[in-house]
Amino acid sequence: MLVLGIESSCDETGVAVVDASGHGVPRLLAHQLHSQIDMHQAYGGVVPELASRDHIRRVVPLTRQVMAEAGLSLADIDVVAYTRGPGLAGALLVGSGVACALAASLGKPVMGVHHLEGHLLSPFLGADPPEFPFVALLVSGGHTQLMRVDRVGSYELLGETIDDAAGEAFDKSAKLMGLPYPGGPHLSKLAAQGDGAAFKLPRPLLHSGNLDFSFAGLKTAVLTQAKKLGDELEVRKADLAASTQAAIVEVLVRKSLAAMKQTGLKRLVVAGGVGANALLRQQLNDECKKRGIRVHYPELHLCTDNGAMIALAAGMRLQAGLEAPEKNPAGYTFDVKPRWSLAELVP
Ligand code: KG4
Ligand code: ZN
């Protein structure tokens, strides 16, 4: 069973093909990615209309490359999967439109995939795949959630951000320090040269007694601190970056540990773009080791958006019998869900 996956929810066009035959973890045969970061950098953030147009330009050539790399022809594909949501409506429509057109021309079924399910399952493509059940910390540019995952398709929300996402906190803090988009990787690079204890920044909801997050106040505190520094900001920027990163990471680590305690589970999966953060990985590894908890990450290049995780999630759902795309009830009339909660997927 060969599954083609197309990701176009935000600023990366990703295409991949997996072999989901049998019951083992689907095998990644080829994947290609085009990041729009350079294009959006001039605007300091993602411009949705430009994102959609660029997906249109990239998706077919990337699909050709993937097929060539895998040594396959389109006729070999059994299911065409695409990111149905959440994400930018126009960007999602490009992937879904292309997926449906392709599937219709091949006479094959299509399957809409939840972007966060892709992130959450992405560690299964790594050298150290997790086993169910586990707690997942999903930390991306748009989401910050803790989920209990008992099997493919069973996602129980334990806690989530009540305002900004962790990635947003990185990106917005970086922006007001004058760092380029996307802020996360730039801020963390600068932070490596700074002192994380230099500035006392808030750890919102750290002691809230539940598993929710809040990052909007932190961004305001960073802004206040930057203003206070005035001309001194340039020479203290690395310290401010390190202090910001320390605050975000501490909250993510503490809440993850609280989720492990609450569920009693001994496996943690970290997924989404912020999962690439080196300090977060180091602190989670240290703290979890002390508690006998195994932590699993996607491979670094699969932390941020990509097509491989979409093809994988589709393949795993098919293997689990959660989808019967051969019936293709919606035909090729695609819809996208720019806002879509992962918990809604539960049957
Ligand atoms: O998962 P992702 O590629 O896209 C969404 O689905 O949102 O995540 C992108 C987010 C951005 O906010 C980016 O700044 C952040 O992940 N990010 C990082 C790092 N690499 C990417 N944040 C902190 N440290 C990093 N190394
Ligand atoms: Zn994502």
Coordinates of N, CA and C and ligand atoms in Angstrom, one line a residue, residues 7 9-10 12 86 115-116 119 139-143 272-273 303-306 309, ligand 2:
E7 N 1.8 18.1 2.0 CA 1.6 19.1 3.1 C 1.7 20.5 2.6
S9 N 0.1 23.4 4.7 CA -0.8 24.1 5.6 C -0.2 25.5 6.0
C10 N 1.1 25.7 5.8 CA 1.6 27.0 6.2 C 2.7 27.5 5.2
E12 N 5.6 25.7 4.3 CA 6.4 24.7 3.7 C 5.6 23.8 2.8
P86 N -5.3 21.7 10.7 CA -5.5 23.2 10.7 C -4.4 23.9 9.9
H115 N -3.1 17.9 10.5 CA -1.6 18.3 10.5 C -1.0 17.9 11.9
L116 N -1.7 18.1 13.0 CA -1.1 17.8 14.3 C -0.9 16.3 14.5
H119 N 2.4 15.6 13.0 CA 3.5 16.0 13.9 C 3.6 14.9 15.0
V139 N 4.4 21.1 20.2 CA 4.8 22.5 20.4 C 5.2 23.0 19.0
S140 N 4.3 23.8 18.4 CA 4.6 24.3 17.0 C 4.3 25.8 17.0
G141 N 4.3 26.4 15.8 CA 4.1 27.8 15.7 C 2.7 28.2 16.1
G142 N 1.8 27.3 15.9 CA 0.4 27.6 16.2 C -0.3 26.9 17.3
H143 N 0.4 25.9 17.9 CA -0.2 25.0 18.9 C 0.8 24.7 20.0
G272 N 6.6 18.8 16.7 CA 6.4 20.2 16.3 C 7.7 21.0 16.3
G273 N 7.7 22.1 15.6 CA 8.9 22.9 15.3 C 9.7 23.2 16.6
C303 N 11.1 17.7 12.4 CA 10.4 18.4 13.5 C 9.5 19.5 12.9
T304 N 10.0 20.2 12.0 CA 9.1 21.3 11.4 C 8.3 20.6 10.3
D305 N 7.4 21.4 9.6 CA 6.4 20.9 8.7 C 7.1 20.1 7.6
N306 N 6.5 19.0 7.2 CA 7.0 18.2 6.1 C 5.9 17.3 5.5
M309 N 5.4 13.3 7.4 CA 4.5 13.0 8.5 C 3.1 12.9 8.1
Ligands
ZN2 ZN 3.3 22.2 11.9

